[in-house]
mmCIF file of C-alpha atoms in Angstrom:
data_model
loop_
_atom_site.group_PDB
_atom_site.id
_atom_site.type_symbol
_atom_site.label_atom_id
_atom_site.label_comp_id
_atom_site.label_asym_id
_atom_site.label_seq_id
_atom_site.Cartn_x
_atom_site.Cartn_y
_atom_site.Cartn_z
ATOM 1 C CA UNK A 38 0.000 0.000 0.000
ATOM 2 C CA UNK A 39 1.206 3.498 -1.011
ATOM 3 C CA UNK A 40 2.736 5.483 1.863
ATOM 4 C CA UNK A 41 0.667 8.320 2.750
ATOM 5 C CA UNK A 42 1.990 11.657 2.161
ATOM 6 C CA UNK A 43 0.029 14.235 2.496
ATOM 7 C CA UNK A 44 -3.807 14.965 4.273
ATOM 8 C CA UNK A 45 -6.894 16.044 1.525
ATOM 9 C CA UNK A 46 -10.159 17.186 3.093
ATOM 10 C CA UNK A 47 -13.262 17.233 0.657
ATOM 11 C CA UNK A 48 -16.512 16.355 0.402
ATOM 12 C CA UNK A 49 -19.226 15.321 -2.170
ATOM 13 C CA UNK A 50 -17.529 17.426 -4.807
ATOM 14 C CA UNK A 51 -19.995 17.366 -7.527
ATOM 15 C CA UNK A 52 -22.863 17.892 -5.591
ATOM 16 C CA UNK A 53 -24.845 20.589 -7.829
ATOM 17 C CA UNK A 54 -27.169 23.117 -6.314
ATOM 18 C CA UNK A 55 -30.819 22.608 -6.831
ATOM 19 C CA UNK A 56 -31.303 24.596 -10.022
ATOM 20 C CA UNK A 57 -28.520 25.724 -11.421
ATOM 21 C CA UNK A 58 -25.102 23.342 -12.302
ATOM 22 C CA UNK A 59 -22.908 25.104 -9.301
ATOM 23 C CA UNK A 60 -21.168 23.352 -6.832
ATOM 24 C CA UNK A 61 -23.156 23.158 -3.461
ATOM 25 C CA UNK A 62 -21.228 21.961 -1.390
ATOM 26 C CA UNK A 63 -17.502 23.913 -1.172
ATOM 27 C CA UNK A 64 -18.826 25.999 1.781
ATOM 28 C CA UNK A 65 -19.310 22.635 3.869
ATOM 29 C CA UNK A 66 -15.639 21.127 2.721
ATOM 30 C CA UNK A 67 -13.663 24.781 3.423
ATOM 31 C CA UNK A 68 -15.472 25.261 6.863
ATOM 32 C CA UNK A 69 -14.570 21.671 7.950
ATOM 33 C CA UNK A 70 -10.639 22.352 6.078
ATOM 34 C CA UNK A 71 -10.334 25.302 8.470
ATOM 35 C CA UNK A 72 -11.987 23.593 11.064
ATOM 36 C CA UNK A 73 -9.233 20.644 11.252
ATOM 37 C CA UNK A 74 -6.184 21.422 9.102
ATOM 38 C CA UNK A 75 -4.299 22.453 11.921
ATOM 39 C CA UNK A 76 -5.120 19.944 13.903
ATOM 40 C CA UNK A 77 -4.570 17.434 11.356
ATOM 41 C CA UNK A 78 -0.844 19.120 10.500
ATOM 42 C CA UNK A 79 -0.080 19.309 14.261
ATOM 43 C CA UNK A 80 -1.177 15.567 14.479
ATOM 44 C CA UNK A 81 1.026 14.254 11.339
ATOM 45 C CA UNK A 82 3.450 16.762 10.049
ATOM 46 C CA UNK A 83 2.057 16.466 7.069
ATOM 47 C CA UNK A 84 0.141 18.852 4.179
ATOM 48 C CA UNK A 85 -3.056 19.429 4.900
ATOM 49 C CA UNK A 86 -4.963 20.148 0.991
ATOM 50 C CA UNK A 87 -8.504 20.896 0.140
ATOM 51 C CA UNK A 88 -9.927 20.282 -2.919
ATOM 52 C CA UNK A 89 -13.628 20.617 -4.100
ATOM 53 C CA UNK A 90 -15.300 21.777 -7.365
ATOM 54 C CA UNK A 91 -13.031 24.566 -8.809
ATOM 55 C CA UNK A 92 -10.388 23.819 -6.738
ATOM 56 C CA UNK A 93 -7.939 21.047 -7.835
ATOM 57 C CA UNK A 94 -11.477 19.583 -9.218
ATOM 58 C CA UNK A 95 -14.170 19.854 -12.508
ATOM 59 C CA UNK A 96 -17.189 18.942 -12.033
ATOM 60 C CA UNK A 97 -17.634 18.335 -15.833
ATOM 61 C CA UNK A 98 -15.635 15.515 -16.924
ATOM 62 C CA UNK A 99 -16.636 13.221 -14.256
ATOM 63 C CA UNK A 100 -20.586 13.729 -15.352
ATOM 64 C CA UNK A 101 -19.167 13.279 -18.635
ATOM 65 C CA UNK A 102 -17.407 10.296 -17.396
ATOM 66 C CA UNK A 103 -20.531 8.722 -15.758
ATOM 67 C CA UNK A 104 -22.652 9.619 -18.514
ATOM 68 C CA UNK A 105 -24.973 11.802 -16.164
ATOM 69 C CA UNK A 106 -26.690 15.441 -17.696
ATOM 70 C CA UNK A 107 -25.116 18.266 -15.103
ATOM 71 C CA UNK A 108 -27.385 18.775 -12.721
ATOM 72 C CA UNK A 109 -28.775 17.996 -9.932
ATOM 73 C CA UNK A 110 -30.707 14.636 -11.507
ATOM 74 C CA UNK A 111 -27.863 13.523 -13.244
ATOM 75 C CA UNK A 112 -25.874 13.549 -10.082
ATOM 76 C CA UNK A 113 -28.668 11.447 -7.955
ATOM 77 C CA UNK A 114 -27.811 9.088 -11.048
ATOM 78 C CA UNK A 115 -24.358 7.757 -10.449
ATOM 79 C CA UNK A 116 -24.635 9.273 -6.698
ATOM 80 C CA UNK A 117 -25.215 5.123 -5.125
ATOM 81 C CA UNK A 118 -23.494 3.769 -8.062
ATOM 82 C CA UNK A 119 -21.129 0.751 -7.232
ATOM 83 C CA UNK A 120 -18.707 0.927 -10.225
ATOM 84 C CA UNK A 121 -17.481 3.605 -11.811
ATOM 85 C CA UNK A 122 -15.288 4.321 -15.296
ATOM 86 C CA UNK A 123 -11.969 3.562 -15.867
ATOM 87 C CA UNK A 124 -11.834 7.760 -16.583
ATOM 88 C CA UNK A 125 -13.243 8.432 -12.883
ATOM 89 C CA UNK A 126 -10.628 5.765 -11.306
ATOM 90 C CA UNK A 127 -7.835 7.596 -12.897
ATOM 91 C CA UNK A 128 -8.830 10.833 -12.019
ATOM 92 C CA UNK A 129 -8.898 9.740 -8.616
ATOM 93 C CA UNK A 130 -5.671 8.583 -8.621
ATOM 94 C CA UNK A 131 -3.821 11.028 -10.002
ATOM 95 C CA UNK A 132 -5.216 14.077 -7.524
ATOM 96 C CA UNK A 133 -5.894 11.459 -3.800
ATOM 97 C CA UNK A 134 -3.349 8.844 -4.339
ATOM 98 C CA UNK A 135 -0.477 9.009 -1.451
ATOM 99 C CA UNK A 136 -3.345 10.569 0.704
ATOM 100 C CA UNK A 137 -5.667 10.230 3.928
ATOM 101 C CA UNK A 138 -9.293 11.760 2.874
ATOM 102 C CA UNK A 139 -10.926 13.739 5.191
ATOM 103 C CA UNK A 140 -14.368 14.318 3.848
ATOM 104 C CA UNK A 141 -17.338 16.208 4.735
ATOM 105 C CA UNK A 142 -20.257 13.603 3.770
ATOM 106 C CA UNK A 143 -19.109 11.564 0.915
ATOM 107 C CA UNK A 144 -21.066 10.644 -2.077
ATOM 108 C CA UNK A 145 -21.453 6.630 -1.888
ATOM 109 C CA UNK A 146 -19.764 5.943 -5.197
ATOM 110 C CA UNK A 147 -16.607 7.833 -4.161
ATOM 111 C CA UNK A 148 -16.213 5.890 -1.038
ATOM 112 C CA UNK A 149 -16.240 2.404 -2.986
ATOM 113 C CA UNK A 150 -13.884 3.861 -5.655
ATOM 114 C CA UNK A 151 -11.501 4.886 -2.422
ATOM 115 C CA UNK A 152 -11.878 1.832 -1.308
ATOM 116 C CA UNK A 153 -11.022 0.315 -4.254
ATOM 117 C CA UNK A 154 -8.076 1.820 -4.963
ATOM 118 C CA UNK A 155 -7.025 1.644 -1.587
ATOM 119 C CA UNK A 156 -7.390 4.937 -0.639
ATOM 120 C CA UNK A 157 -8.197 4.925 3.571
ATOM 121 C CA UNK A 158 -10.572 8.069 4.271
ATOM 122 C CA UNK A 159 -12.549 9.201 7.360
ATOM 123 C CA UNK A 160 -15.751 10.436 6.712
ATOM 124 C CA UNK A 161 -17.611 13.157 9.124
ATOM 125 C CA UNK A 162 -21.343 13.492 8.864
ATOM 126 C CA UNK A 163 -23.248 15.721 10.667
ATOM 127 C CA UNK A 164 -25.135 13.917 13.525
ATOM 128 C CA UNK A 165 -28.693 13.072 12.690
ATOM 129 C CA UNK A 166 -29.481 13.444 16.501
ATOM 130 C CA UNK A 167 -29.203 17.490 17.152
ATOM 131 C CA UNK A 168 -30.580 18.053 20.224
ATOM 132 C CA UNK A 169 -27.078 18.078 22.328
ATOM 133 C CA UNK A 170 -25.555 20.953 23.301
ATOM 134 C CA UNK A 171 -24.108 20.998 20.004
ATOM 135 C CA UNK A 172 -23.979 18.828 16.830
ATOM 136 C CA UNK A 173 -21.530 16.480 16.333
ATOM 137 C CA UNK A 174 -19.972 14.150 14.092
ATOM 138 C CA UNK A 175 -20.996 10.549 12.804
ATOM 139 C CA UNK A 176 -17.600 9.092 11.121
ATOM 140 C CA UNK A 177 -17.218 6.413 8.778
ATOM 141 C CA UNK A 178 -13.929 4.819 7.646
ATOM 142 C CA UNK A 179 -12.509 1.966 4.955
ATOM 143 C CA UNK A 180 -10.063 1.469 7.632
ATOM 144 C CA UNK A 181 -10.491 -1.332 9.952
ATOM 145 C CA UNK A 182 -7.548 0.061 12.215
ATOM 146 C CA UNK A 183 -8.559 3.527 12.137
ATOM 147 C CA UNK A 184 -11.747 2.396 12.812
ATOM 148 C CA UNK A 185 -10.800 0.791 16.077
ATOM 149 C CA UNK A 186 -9.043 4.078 16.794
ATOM 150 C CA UNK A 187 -12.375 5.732 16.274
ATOM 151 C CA UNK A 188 -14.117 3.242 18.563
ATOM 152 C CA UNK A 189 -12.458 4.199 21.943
ATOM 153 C CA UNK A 190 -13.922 7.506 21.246
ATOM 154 C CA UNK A 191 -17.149 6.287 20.354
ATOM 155 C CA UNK A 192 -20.972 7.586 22.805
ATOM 156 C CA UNK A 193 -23.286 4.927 22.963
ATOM 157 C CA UNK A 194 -26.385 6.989 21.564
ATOM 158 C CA UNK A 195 -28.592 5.375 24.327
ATOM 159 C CA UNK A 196 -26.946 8.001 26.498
ATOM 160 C CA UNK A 197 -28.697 10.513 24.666
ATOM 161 C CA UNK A 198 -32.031 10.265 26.448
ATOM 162 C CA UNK A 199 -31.293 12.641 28.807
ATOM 163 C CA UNK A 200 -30.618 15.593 26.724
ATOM 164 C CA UNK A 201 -34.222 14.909 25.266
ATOM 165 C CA UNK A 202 -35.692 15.248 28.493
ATOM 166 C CA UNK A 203 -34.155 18.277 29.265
ATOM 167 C CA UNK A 204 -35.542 19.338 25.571
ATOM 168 C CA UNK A 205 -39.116 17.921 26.041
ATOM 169 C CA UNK A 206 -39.273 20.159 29.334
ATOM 170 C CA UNK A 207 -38.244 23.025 27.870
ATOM 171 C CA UNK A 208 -41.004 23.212 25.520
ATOM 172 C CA UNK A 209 -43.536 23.486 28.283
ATOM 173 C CA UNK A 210 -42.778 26.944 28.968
ATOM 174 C CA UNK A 211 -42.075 27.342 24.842
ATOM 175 C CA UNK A 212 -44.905 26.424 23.399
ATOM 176 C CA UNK A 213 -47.560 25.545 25.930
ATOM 177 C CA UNK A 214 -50.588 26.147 23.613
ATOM 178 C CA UNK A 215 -49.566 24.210 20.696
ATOM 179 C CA UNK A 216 -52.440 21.928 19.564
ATOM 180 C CA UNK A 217 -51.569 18.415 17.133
ATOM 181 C CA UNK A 218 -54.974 17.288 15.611
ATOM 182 C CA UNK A 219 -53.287 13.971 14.492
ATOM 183 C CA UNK A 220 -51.337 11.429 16.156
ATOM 184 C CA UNK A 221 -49.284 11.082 13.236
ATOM 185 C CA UNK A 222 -46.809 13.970 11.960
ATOM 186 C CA UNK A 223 -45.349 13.936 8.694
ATOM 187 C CA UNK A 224 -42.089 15.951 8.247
ATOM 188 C CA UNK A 225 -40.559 16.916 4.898
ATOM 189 C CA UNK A 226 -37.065 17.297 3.333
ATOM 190 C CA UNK A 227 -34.928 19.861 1.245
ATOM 191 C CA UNK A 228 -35.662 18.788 -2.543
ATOM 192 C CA UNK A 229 -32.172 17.586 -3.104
ATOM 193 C CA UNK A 230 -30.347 15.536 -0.307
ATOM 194 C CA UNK A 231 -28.154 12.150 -0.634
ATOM 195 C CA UNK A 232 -30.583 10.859 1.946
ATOM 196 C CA UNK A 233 -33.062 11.033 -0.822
ATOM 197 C CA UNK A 234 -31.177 9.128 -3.668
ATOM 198 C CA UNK A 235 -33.337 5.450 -5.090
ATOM 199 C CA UNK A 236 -32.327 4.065 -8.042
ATOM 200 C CA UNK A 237 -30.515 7.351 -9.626
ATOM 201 C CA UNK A 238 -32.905 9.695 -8.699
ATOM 202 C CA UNK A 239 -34.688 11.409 -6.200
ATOM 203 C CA UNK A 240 -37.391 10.688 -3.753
ATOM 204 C CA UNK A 241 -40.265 12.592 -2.517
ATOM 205 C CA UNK A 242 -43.633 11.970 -0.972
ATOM 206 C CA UNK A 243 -45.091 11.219 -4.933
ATOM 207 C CA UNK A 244 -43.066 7.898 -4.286
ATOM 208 C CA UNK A 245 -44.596 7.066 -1.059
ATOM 209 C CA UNK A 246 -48.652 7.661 -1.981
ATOM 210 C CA UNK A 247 -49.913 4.571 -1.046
ATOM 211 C CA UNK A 248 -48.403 4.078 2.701
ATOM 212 C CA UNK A 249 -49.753 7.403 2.911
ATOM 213 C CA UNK A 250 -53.099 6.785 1.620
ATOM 214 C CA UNK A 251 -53.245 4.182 3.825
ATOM 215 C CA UNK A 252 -52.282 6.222 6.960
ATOM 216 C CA UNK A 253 -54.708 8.732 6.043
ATOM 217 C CA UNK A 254 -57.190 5.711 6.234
ATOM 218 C CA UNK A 255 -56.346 4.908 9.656
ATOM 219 C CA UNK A 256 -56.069 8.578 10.950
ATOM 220 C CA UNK A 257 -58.251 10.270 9.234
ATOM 221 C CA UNK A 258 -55.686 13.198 9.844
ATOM 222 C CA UNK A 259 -52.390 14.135 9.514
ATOM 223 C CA UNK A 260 -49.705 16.753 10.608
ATOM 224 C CA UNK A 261 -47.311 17.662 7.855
ATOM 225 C CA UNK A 262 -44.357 19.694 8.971
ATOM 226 C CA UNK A 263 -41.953 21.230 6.100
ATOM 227 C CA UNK A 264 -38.756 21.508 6.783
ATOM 228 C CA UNK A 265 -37.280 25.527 7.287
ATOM 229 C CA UNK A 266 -35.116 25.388 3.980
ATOM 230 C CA UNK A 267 -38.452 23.850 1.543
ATOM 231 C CA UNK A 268 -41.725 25.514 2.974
ATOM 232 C CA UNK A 269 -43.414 23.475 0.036
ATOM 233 C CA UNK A 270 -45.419 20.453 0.194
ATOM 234 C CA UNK A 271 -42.533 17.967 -1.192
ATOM 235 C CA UNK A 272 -44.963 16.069 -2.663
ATOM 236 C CA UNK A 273 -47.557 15.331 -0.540
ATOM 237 C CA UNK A 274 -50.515 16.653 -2.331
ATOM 238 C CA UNK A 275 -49.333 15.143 -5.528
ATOM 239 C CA UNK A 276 -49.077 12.050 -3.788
ATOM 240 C CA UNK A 277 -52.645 12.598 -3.487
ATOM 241 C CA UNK A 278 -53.985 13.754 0.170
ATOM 242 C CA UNK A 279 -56.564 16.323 0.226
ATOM 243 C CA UNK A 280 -55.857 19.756 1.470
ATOM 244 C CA UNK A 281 -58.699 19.711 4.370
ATOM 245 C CA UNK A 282 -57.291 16.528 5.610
ATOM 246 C CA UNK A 283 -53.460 17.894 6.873
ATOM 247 C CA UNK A 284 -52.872 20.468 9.557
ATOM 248 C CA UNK A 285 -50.278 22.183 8.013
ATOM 249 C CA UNK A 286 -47.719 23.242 10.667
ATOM 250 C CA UNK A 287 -44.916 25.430 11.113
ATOM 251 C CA UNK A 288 -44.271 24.705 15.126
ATOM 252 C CA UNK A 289 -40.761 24.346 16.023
ATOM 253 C CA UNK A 290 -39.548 20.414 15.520
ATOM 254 C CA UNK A 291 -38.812 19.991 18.976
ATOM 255 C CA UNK A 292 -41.384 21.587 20.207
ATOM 256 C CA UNK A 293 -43.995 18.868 17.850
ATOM 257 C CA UNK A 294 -41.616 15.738 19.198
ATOM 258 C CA UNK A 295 -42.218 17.192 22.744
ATOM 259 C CA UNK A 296 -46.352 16.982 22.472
ATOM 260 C CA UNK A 297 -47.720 14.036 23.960
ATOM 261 C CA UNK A 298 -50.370 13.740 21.490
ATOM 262 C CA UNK A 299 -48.270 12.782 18.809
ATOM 263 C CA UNK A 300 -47.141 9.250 18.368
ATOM 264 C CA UNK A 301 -45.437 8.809 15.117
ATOM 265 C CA UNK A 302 -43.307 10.634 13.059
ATOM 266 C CA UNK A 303 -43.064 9.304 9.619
ATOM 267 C CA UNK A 304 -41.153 10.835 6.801
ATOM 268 C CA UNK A 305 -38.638 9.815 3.564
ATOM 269 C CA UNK A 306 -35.157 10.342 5.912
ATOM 270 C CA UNK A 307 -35.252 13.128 7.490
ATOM 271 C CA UNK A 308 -33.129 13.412 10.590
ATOM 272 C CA UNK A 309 -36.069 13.928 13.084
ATOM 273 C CA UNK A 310 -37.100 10.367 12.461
ATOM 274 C CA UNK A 311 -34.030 9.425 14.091
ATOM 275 C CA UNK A 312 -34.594 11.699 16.752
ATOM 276 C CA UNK A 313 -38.016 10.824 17.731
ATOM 277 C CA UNK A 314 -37.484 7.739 19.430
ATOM 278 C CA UNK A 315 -35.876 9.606 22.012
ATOM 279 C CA UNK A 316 -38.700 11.390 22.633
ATOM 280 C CA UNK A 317 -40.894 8.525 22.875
ATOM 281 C CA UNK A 318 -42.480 8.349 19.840
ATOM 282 C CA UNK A 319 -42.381 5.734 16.826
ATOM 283 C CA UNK A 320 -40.295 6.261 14.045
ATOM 284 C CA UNK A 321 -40.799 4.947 10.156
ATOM 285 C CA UNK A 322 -38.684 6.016 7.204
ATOM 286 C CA UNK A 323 -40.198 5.205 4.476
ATOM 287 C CA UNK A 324 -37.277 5.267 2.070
ATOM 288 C CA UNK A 325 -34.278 4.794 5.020
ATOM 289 C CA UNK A 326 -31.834 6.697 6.409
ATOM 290 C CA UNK A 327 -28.403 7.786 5.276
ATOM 291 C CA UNK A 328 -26.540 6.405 8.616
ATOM 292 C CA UNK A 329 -25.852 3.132 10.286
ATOM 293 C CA UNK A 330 -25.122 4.444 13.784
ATOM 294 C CA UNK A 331 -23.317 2.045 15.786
ATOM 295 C CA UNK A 332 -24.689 1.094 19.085
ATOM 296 C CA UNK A 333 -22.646 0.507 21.907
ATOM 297 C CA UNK A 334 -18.805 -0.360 21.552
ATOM 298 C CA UNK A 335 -18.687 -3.745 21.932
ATOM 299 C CA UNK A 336 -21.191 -4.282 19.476
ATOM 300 C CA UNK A 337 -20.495 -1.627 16.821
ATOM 301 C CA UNK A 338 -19.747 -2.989 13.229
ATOM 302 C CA UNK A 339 -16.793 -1.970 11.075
ATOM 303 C CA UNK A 340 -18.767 -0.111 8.382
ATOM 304 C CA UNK A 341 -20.957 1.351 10.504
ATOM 305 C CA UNK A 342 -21.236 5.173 11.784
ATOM 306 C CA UNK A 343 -19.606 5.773 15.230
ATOM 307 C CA UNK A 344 -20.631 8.780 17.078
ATOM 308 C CA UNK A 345 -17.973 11.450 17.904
ATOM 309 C CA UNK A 346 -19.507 13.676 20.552
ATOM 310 C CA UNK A 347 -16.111 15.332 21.216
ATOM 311 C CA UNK A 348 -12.548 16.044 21.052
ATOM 312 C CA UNK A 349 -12.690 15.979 17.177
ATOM 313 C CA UNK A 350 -11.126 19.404 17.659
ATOM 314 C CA UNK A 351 -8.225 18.445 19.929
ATOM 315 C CA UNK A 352 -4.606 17.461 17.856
ATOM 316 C CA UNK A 353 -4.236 14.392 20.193
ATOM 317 C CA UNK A 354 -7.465 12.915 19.242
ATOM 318 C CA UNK A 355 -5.838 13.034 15.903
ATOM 319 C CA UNK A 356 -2.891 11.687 16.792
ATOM 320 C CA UNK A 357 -4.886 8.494 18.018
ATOM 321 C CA UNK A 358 -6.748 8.488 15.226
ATOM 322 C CA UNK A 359 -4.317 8.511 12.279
ATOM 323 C CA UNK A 360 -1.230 6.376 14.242
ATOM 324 C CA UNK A 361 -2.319 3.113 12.740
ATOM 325 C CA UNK A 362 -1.831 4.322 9.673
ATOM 326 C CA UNK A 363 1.337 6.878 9.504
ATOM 327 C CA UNK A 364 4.000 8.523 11.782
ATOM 328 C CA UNK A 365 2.364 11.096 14.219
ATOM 329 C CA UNK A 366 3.750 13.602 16.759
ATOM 330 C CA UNK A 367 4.057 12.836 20.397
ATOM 331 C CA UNK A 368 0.290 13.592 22.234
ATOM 332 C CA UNK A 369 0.700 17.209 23.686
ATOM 333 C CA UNK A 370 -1.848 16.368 26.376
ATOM 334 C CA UNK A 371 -3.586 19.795 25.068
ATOM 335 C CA UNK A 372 -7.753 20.000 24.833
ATOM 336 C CA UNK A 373 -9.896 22.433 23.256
ATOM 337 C CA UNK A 374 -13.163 21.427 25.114
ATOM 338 C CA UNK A 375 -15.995 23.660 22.488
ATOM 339 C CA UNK A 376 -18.854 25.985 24.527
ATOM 340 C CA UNK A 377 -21.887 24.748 23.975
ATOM 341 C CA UNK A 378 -23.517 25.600 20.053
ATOM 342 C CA UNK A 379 -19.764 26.285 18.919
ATOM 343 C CA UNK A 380 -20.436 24.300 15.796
ATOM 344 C CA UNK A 381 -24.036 25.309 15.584
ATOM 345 C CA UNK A 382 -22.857 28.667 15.079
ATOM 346 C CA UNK A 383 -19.783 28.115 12.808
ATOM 347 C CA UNK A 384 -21.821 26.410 10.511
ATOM 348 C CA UNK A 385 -24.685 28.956 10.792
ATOM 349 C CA UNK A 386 -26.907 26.049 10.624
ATOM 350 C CA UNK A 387 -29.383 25.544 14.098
ATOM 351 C CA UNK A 388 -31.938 22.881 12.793
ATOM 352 C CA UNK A 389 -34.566 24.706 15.287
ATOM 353 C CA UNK A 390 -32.720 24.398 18.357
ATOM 354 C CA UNK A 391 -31.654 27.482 18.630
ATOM 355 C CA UNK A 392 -35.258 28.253 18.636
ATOM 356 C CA UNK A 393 -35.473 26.741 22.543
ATOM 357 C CA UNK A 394 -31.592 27.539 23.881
ATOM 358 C CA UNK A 395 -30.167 30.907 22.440
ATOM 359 C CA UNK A 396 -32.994 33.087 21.082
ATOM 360 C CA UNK A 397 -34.517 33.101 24.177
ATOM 361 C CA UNK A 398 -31.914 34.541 26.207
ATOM 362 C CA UNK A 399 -31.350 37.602 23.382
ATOM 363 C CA UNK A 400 -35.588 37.576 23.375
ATOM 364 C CA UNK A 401 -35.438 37.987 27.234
ATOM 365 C CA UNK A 402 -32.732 41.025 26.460
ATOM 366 C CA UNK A 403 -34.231 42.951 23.782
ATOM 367 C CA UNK A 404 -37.528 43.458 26.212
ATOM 368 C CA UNK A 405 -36.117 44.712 29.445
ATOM 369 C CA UNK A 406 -33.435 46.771 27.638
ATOM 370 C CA UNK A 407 -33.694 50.323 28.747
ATOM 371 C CA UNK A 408 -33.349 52.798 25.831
ATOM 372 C CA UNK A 409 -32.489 56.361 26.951
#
């Protein structure tokens, strides 16, 4: 195996924007560059690169490559794909090989090609579980000695519970008059997600009309929540479910996983299914979901997802991680413990929870400030 000489953090670099053939995701792989590379260069001594679409990357000859039209359809199309062209192995050869990958959510097919040319990588995911005092990472890796590095800093999600709690009571004094008229609450996605990939393309509520029909026939009623980022239907009146039979409802998530009248949340793969159970309620994806979380350590599978709570930001974490695979520096003993919603706000992405923990202390502020 090739000696590894230098660090490359990217992401799902020919991820396209919605609309428009642009790259959507080289804000995500830069923050999470920044976020690491010195950590990473303090660990190993070694380069630290990013690349993403524009950068040391086009987009254009590997759609060309894969035979996929430039957008956001023709990436859904090779975006699961378990072989790719002779073209696409080359090119990733010639700009990862001698490398560790650092990636911010890789596409599927680019993790088998790594794989297959023997490229190790780590991948960091953003947590599906969000209530915490901050998101965190879900990591992946080809690896199977980095991945027993990862282990030892592995939470067992089942100690998550409590931070639900603490969630679920919060949203008595948040929302104390919110009213569910249906047991069952449907949540919806951003139109273009790799949760969301089938068969080379992409999945909506249209795909799902009879489980919901049939729902509807238990019920009688459903809750439909859109998510913040796609205030549309995503499909589920052209799936077929009449307008007078959905509460349409804009409640904060938490807030609707906190009522005790609801008892399902059901929904393509959205992250909230994931969370639900922790608030007591049943969870169904209907298509699945993008992670395979690990449960506790003893039990936790090589390809699965382990959950890094924290210390992802500390060198000697690093240092652990990346030792079974080259030279690193001697540990430093050094910790950079983050304040609670540190990543929250670097990303400038909440998910709602900012909606119950930090707006309400700048709220409180703003109406007993004395202006002169």
């Amino acid at each position: 195996m090739r000696a590894i000489e230098r660090i490359i953090v990217t992401g799902d670099f020919l991820r396209p924007v919605d609309r428009h053939f642009r790259p959507s995701q080289n804000e995500n792989i830069r923050w999470l560059h920044r976020l690491l590379r010195g950590h990473l260069a303090r660990a190993s001594g070694l380069p630290v690169q990013c690349l993403h679409w524009g950068e040391g990357v086009e987009a254009e000859p590997f759609f060309e490559a894969f035979g996929a039209e430039p957008s956001a359809s023709g990436w859904a199309a090779f975006y699961t794909s378990d072989r790719a062209p002779a073209a696409v192995l080359d090119a990733l050869a010639a700009r990862f090989g001698g490398s560790l990958v650092v990636g911010f959510e890789l596409a599927e097919w680019c993790k088998l090609a790594f794989t297959c040319l023997g490229i190790p990588f780590i991948d960091l995911n953003i947590h599906p579980i969000r209530f915490l005092p901050d998101v965190f990472f879900a990591a992946q890796t080809n690896d199977p000695e980095i991945f027993a590095a990862l282990l030892r800093h592995h939470s067992d999600p089942d100690s998550f519970y409590g931070w639900a709690d603490l969630l679920a009571a919060t949203t008595v004094k948040f929302a104390p008059e919110l009213v569910l008229e249906s047991p069952v609450l449907l949540v919806g996605q951003t139109r273009v997600d790799r949760s969301l990939v089938r068969d080379g393309r992409l999945l909506d509520f249209t795909d799902f009309a009879g489980d919901l029909e049939a729902l509807l026939l238990r019920e009688g009623r459903l809750a439909f929540k859109p998510h913040p980022y796609n205030p549309g239907d995503f499909g589920l009146f052209t799936a077929g479910l009449p307008y007078r039979r959905v509460q349409m409802v804009k409640a904060n998530a938490y807030a609707l996983l906190a009522q005790d009248a609801l008892q399902e949340v059901v929904g393509v793969s959205s992250s909230l299914i994931a969370e639900a159970p922790y608030f007591g309620k049943r969870a169904r994806f209907l298509h699945r979901s993008p992670f395979d979380l690990a449960g506790s350590r003893q039990q936790a599978g090589e390809r699965q997802h382990l959950s890094l709570v924290e210390r992802v930001t500390d060198a000697d974490f690093w240092r652990d991680v990346l030792a079974p695979r080259l030279a690193v520096t001697p540990k430093d003993g050094w910790r950079f413990p983050l304040p609670p919603n540190s990543l929250r706000i670097s990303l400038r992405n909440f998910w709602g929870f900012n909606e119950l923990s930090t707006d309400f202390p700048v709220q409180l502020y703003q109406s007993t400030k004395i202006h002169p």
